[in-house]
Short mmCIF file of C-alpha atoms in Angstrom, two decimals:
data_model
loop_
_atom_site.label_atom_id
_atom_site.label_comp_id
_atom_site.label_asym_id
_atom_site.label_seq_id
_atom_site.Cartn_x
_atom_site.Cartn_y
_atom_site.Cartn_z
CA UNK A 1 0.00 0.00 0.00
CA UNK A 2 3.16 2.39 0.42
CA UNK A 3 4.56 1.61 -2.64
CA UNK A 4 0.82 2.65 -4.17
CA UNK A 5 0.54 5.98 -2.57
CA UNK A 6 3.84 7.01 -3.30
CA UNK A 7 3.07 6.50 -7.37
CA UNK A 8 -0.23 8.90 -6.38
CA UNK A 9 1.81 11.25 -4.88
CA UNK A 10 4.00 11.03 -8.19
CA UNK A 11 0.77 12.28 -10.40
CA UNK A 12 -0.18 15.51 -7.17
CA UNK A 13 2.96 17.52 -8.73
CA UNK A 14 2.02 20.98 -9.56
CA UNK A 15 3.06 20.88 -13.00
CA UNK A 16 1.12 17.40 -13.84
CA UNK A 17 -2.20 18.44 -11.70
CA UNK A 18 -2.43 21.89 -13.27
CA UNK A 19 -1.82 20.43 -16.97
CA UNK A 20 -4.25 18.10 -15.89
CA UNK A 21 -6.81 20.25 -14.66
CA UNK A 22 -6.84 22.28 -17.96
CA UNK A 23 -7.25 19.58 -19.96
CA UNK A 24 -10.24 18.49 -18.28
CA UNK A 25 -11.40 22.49 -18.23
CA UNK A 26 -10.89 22.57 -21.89
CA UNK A 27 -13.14 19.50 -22.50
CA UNK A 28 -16.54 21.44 -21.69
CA UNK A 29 -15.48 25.05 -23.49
CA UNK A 30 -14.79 23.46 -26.71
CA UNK A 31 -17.64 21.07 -26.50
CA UNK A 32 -19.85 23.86 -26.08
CA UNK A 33 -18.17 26.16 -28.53
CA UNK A 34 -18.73 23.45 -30.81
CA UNK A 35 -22.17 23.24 -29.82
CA UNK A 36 -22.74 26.50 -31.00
CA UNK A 37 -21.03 26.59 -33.99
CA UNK A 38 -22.41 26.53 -37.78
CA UNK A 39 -21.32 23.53 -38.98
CA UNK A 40 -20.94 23.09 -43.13
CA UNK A 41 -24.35 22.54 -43.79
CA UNK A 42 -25.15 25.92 -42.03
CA UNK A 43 -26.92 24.85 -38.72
CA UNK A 44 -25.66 24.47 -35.36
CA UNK A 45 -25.94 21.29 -33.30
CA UNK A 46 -28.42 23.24 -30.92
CA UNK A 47 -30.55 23.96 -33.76
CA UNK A 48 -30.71 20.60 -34.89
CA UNK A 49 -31.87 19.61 -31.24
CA UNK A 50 -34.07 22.53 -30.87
CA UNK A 51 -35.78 21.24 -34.32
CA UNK A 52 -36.18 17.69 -32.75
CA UNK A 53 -37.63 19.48 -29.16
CA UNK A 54 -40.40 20.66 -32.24
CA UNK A 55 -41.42 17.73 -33.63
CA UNK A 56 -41.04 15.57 -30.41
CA UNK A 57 -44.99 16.09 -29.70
CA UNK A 58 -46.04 14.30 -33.34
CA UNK A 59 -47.20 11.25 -33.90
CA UNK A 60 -45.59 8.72 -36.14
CA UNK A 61 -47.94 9.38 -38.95
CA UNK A 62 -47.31 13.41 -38.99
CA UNK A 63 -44.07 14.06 -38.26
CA UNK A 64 -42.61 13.08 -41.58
CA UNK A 65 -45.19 15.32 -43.36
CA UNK A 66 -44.04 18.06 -40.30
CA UNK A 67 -41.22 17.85 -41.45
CA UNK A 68 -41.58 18.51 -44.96
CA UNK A 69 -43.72 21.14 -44.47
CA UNK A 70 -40.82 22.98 -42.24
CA UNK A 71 -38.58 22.34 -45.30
CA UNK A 72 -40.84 23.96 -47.81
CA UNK A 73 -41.11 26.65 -45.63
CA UNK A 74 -37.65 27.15 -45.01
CA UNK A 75 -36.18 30.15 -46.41
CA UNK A 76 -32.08 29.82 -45.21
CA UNK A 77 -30.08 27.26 -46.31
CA UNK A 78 -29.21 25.95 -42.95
CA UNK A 79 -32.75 25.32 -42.39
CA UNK A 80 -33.25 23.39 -45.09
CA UNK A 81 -30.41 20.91 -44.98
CA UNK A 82 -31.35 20.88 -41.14
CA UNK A 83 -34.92 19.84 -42.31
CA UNK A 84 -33.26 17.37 -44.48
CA UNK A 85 -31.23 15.72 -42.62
CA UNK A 86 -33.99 14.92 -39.58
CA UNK A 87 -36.16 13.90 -42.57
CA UNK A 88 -33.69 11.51 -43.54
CA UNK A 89 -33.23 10.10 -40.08
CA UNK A 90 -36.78 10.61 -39.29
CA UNK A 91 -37.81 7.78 -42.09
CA UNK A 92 -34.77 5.50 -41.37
CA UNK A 93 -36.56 5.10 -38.18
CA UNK A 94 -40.63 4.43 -39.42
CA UNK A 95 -39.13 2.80 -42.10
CA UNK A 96 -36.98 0.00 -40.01
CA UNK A 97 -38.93 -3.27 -41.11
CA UNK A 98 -38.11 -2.54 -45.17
CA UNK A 99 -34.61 -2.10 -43.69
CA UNK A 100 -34.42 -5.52 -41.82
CA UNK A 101 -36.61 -6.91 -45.30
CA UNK A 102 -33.28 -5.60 -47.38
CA UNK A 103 -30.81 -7.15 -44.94
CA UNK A 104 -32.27 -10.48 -45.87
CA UNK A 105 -32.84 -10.41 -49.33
CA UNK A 106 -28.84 -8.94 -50.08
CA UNK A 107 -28.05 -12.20 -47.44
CA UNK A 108 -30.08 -14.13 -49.40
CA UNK A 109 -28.78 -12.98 -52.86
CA UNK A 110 -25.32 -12.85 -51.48
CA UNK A 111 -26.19 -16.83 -51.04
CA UNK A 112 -28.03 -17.48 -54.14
CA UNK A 113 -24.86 -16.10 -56.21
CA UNK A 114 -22.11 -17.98 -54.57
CA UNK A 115 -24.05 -20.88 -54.56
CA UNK A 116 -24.23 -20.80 -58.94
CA UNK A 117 -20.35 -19.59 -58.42
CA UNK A 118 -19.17 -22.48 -56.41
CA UNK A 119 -17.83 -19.77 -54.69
CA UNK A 120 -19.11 -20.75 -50.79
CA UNK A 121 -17.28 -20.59 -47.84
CA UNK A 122 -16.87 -17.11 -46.13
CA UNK A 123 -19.24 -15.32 -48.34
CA UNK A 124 -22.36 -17.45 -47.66
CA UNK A 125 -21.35 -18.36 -44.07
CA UNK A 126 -21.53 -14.32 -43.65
CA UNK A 127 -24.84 -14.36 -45.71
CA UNK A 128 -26.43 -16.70 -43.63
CA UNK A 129 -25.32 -15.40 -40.56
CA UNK A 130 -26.16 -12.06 -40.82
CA UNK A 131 -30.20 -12.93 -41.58
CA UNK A 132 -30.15 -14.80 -38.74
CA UNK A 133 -28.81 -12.00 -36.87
CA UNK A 134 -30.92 -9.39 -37.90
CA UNK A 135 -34.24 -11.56 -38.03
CA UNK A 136 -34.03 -11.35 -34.26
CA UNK A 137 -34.51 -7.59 -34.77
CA UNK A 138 -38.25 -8.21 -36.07
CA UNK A 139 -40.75 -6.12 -33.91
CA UNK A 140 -38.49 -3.75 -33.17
CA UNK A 141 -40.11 0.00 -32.94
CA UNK A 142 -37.22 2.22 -32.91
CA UNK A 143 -38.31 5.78 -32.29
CA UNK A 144 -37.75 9.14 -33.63
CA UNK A 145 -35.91 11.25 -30.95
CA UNK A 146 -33.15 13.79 -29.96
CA UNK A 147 -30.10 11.25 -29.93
CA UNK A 148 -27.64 14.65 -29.83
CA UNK A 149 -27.71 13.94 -25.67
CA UNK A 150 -26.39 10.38 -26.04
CA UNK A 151 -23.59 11.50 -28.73
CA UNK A 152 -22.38 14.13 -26.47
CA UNK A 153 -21.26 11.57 -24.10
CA UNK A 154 -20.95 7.86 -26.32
CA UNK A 155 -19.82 9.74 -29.77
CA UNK A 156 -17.51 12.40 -28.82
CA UNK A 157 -13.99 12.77 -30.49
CA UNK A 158 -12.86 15.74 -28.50
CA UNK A 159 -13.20 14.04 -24.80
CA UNK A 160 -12.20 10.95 -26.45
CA UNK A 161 -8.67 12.32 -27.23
CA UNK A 162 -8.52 14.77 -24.46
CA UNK A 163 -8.44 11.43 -22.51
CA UNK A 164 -5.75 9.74 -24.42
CA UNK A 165 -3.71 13.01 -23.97
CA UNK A 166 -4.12 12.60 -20.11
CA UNK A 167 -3.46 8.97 -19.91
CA UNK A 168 -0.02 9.81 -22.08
CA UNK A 169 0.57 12.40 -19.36
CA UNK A 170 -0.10 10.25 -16.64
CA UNK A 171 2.28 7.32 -18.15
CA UNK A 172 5.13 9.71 -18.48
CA UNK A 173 4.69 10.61 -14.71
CA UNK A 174 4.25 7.16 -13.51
CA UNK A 175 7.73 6.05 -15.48
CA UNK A 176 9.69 8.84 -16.32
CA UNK A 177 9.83 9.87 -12.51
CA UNK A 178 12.60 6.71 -11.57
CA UNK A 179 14.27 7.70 -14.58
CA UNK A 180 14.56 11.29 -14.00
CA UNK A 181 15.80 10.84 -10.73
CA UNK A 182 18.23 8.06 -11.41
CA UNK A 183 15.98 5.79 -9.00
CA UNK A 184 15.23 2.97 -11.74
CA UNK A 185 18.93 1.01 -11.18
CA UNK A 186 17.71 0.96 -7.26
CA UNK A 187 14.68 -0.45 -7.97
CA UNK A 188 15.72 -3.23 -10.38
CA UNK A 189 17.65 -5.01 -7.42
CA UNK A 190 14.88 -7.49 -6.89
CA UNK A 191 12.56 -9.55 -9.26
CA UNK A 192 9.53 -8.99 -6.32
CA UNK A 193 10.69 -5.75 -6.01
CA UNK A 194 9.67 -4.61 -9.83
CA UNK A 195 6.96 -6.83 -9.68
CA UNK A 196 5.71 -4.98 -6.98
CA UNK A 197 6.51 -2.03 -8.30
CA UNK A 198 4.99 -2.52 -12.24
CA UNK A 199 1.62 -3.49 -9.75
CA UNK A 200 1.26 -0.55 -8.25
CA UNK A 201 2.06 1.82 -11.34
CA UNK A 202 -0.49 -0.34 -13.06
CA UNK A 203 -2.97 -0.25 -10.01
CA UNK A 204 -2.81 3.41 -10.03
CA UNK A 205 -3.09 3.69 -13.67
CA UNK A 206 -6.54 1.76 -13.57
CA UNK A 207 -7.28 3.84 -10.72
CA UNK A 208 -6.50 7.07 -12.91
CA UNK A 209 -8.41 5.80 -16.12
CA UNK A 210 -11.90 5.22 -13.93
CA UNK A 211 -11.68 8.84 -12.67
CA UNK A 212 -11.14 10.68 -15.64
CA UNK A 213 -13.66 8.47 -17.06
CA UNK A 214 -15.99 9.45 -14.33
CA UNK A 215 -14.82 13.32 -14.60
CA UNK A 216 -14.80 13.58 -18.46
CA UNK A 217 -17.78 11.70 -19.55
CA UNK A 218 -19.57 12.68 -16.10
CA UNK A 219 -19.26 16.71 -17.48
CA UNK A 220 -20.95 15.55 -20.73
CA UNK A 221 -23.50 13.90 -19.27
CA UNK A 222 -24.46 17.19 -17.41
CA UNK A 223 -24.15 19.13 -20.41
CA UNK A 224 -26.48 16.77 -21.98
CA UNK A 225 -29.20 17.39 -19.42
CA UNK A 226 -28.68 20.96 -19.55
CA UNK A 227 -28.84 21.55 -23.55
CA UNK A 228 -29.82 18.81 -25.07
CA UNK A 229 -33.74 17.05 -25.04
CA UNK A 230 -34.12 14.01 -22.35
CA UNK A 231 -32.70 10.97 -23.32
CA UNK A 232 -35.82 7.98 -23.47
CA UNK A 233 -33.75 5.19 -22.16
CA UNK A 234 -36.44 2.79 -22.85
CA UNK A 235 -35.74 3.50 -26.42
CA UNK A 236 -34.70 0.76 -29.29
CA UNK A 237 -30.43 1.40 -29.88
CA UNK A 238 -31.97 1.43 -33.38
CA UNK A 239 -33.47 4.80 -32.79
CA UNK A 240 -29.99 6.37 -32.69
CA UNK A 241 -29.22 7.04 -36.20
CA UNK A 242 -25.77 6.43 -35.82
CA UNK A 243 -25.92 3.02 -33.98
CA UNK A 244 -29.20 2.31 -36.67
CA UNK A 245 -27.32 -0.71 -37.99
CA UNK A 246 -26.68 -2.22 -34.83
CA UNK A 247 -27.37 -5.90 -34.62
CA UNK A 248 -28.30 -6.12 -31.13
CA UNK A 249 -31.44 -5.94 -29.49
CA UNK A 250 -30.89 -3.41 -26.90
CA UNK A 251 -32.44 -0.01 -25.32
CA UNK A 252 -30.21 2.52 -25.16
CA UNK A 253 -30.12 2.43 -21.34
CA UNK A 254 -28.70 -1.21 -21.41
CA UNK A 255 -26.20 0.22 -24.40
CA UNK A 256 -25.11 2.27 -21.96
CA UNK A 257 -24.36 -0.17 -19.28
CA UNK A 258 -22.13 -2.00 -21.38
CA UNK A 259 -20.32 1.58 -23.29
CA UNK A 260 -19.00 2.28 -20.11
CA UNK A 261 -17.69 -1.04 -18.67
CA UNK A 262 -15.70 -1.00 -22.48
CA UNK A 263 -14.60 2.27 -22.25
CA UNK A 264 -12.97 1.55 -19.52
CA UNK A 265 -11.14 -1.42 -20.06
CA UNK A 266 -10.05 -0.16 -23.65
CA UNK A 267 -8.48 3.02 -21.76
CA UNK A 268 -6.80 0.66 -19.16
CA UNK A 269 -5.21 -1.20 -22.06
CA UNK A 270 -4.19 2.12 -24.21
CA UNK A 271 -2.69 3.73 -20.61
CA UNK A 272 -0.63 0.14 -19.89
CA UNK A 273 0.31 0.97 -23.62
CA UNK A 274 1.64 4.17 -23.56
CA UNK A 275 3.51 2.72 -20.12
CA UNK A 276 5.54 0.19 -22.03
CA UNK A 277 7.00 2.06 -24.45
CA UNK A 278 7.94 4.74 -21.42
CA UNK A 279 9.34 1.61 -19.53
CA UNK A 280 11.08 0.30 -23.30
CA UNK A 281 12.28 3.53 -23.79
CA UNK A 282 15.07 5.70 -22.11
CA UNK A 283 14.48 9.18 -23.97
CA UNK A 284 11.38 10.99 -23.44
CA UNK A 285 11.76 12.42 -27.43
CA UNK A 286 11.79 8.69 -28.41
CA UNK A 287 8.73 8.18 -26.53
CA UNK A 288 7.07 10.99 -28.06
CA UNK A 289 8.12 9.59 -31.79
CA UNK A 290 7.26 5.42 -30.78
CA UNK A 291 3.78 7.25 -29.98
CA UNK A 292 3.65 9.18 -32.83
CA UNK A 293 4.58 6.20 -35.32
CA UNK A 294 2.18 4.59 -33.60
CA UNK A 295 -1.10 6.53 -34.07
CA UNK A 296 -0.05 7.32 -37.59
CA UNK A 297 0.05 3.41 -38.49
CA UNK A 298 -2.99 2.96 -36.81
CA UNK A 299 -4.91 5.79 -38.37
CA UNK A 300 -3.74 4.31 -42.02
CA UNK A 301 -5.14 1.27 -41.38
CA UNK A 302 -8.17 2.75 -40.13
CA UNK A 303 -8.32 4.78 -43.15
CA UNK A 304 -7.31 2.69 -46.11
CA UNK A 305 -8.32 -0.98 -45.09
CA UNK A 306 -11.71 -1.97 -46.16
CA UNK A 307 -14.26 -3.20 -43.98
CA UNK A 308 -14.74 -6.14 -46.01
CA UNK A 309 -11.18 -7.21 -46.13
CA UNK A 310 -9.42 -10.25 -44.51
CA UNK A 311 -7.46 -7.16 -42.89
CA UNK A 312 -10.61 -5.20 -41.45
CA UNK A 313 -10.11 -6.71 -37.69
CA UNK A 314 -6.53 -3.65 -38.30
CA UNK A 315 -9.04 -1.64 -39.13
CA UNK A 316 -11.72 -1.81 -36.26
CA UNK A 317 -9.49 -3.10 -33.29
CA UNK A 318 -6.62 -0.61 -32.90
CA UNK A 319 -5.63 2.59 -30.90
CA UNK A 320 -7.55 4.73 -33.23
CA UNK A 321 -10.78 2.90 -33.17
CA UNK A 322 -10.69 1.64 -29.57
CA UNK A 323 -11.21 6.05 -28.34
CA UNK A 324 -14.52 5.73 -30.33
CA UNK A 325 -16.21 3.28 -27.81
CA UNK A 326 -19.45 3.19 -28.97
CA UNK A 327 -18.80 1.39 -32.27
CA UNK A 328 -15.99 -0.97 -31.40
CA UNK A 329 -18.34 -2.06 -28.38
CA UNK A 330 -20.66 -3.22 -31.41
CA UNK A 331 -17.86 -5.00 -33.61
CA UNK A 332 -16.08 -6.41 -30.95
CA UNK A 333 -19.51 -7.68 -29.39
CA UNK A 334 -19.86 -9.25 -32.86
CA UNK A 335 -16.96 -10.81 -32.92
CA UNK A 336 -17.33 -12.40 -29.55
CA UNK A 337 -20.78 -13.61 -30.27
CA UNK A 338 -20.47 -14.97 -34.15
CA UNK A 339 -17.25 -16.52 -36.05
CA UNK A 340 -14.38 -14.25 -35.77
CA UNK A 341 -14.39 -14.85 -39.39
CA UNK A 342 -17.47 -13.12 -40.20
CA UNK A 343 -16.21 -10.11 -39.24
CA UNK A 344 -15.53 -8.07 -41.95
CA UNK A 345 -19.12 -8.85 -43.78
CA UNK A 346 -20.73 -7.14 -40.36
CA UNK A 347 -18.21 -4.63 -40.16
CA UNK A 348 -19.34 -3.37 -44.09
CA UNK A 349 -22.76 -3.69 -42.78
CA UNK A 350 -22.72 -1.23 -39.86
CA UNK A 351 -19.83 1.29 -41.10
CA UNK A 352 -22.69 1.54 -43.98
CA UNK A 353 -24.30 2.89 -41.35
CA UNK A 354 -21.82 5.25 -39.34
CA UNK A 355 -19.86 6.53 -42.14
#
């Protein structure tokens, strides 16, 4: 227990707590800046929840014609690609059964044609398993709500990197501290003494990852409630636009309960990450550079791979894939459930979806 508060005491420098503290400052200004920014398309993302807050108290039948009507209407541009764009997600949502109706018949076309081919295997394993997939999905009623509240907190890029840049800082502290002060030959006498020692850095590292976890996503989960409409967390996953591919039969409440649990653990492997190349590494610039290399070969693969390649399992599980939570929880849940080998075929049919 000594050797664990003296690696917290480590992180409570002034320099490391103040950086620290503006970083996790910094994560609620810019995500509201960026709330009230005109994006491309000439709307902010508080218009386009204000615009959902309008048609929340429609019924299924007159919201799409609502809708339309707004567009018409509309004389700015950013209104009317605002009206578009709810349209479009507005119908994805009534419109879910001819979805799940498609799914099949490209499964069952995909079949047909490698079946004339002689071309089976993989292709109509993948066929077969995605209709039966998806045919669990029948009699779901996914609704047509504000999912802007959920994003904020599942689907956010900026925390998701402001909390890789902290876990980076924290690594550096939690290794770089022997080495600065010419401790690390002292405490390589014994093997039990690094083991110990590795322990608690890691101990304190998990310890680190559920706080700013709790801090970072806790802040925009408060900022949801305060600018955002309610979240229904009785609602089909499938009423999230984004997650509208998802195979899974879950409310969005229960997709929560399992987000977090991943988020977690994929931040306590990218901070034991970011440790071993400290601990491999004797120059801090070297560090920097290993990290550097690092992202940049994992951002090419997530880039240039395609989801339907033998190589797609680059693309989804790595560094740059594993900040954005929300969708490797679905592949990786895929994965786990189905044959490994199926992967890519389900990865094409939800990045369809989240592109």
């Amino acid at each position: 227990m000594d050797i664990v508060k003296n690696e917290i005491c480590k992180l409570l420098t002034k320099r490391t707590v103040l950086i620290l503290l503006l970083l996790l400052v910094l994560n609620p200004v810019l995500g509201l800046y960026t709330m009230n920014t005109v994006n491309d398309d000439g709307y902010t993302d508080k218009d386009y929840s204000a615009l959902y807050g309008e048609i929340s108290n429609y019924s299924r039948e007159d919201v799409l014609p609502e809708i339309e009507q707004r567009q018409m209407t509309a004389e700015a541009y950013g209104r009317i690609s605002l009206c578009s764009r709810v349209y479009k997600e507005a119908l994805a949502c009534l419109s879910y059964d001819e979805y799940l109706d498609s799914v099949n018949e490209k499964a069952d076309e995909i079949s047909i044609m490698n079946k004339f081919s002689g071309n089976g295997g993989f292709a109509e394993k993948n066929a077969a398993k995605t209709s039966r997939v998806y045919s669990k999905l029948n009699g779901t009623v996914p609704e047509v709500i504000d999912a802007s509240g959920l994003l904020n907190i599942t689907d956010n890029e900026l925390t998701d990197y402001v909390a890789v840049i902290m876990l980076f800082i924290i690594a550096l502290n939690l290794v770089f501290y022997e080495k600065s002060e010419n401790q690390l030959a002292l405490l390589r006498t014994t093997a039990r003494g690094r083991r110990q020692l590795m322990a608690s850095k890691s101990f304190v590292m998990i310890m680190a990852v559920i706080l700013i976890t709790l801090l970072l996503y806790g802040i925009n989960a408060v900022i949801s409630m305060c600018f955002y409409n309610p979240i229904n967390l009785k609602s089909p996953l499938q009423s999230v636009y984004l997650y509208y591919g998802s195979p899974f039969r879950l409310s969005i409440g229960q997709f929560l309960a399992c987000y977090f649990p991943v988020k977690i653990i994929s931040f306590i492997l990218l901070g034991l990450f970011f440790m071993l190349i400290c601990a491999a590494l004797d120059n801090i610039i070297f560090v920097f550079v290993a990290s550097a290399v690092t992202v940049v070969i994992e951002a090419i693969c997530y880039t240039t791979i395609s989801g339907t390649s033998f190589l797609a399992f680059l693309k989804y599980i790595n560094i740059m894939y594993g900040v954005r939570t929300g969708r490797l929880f679905l592949i990786m849940s895929i994965s786990i459930c189905l044959d490994i080998r199926l992967i890519p075929g389900y990865c094409m049919a939800y990045s369809g979806f989240c592109v």
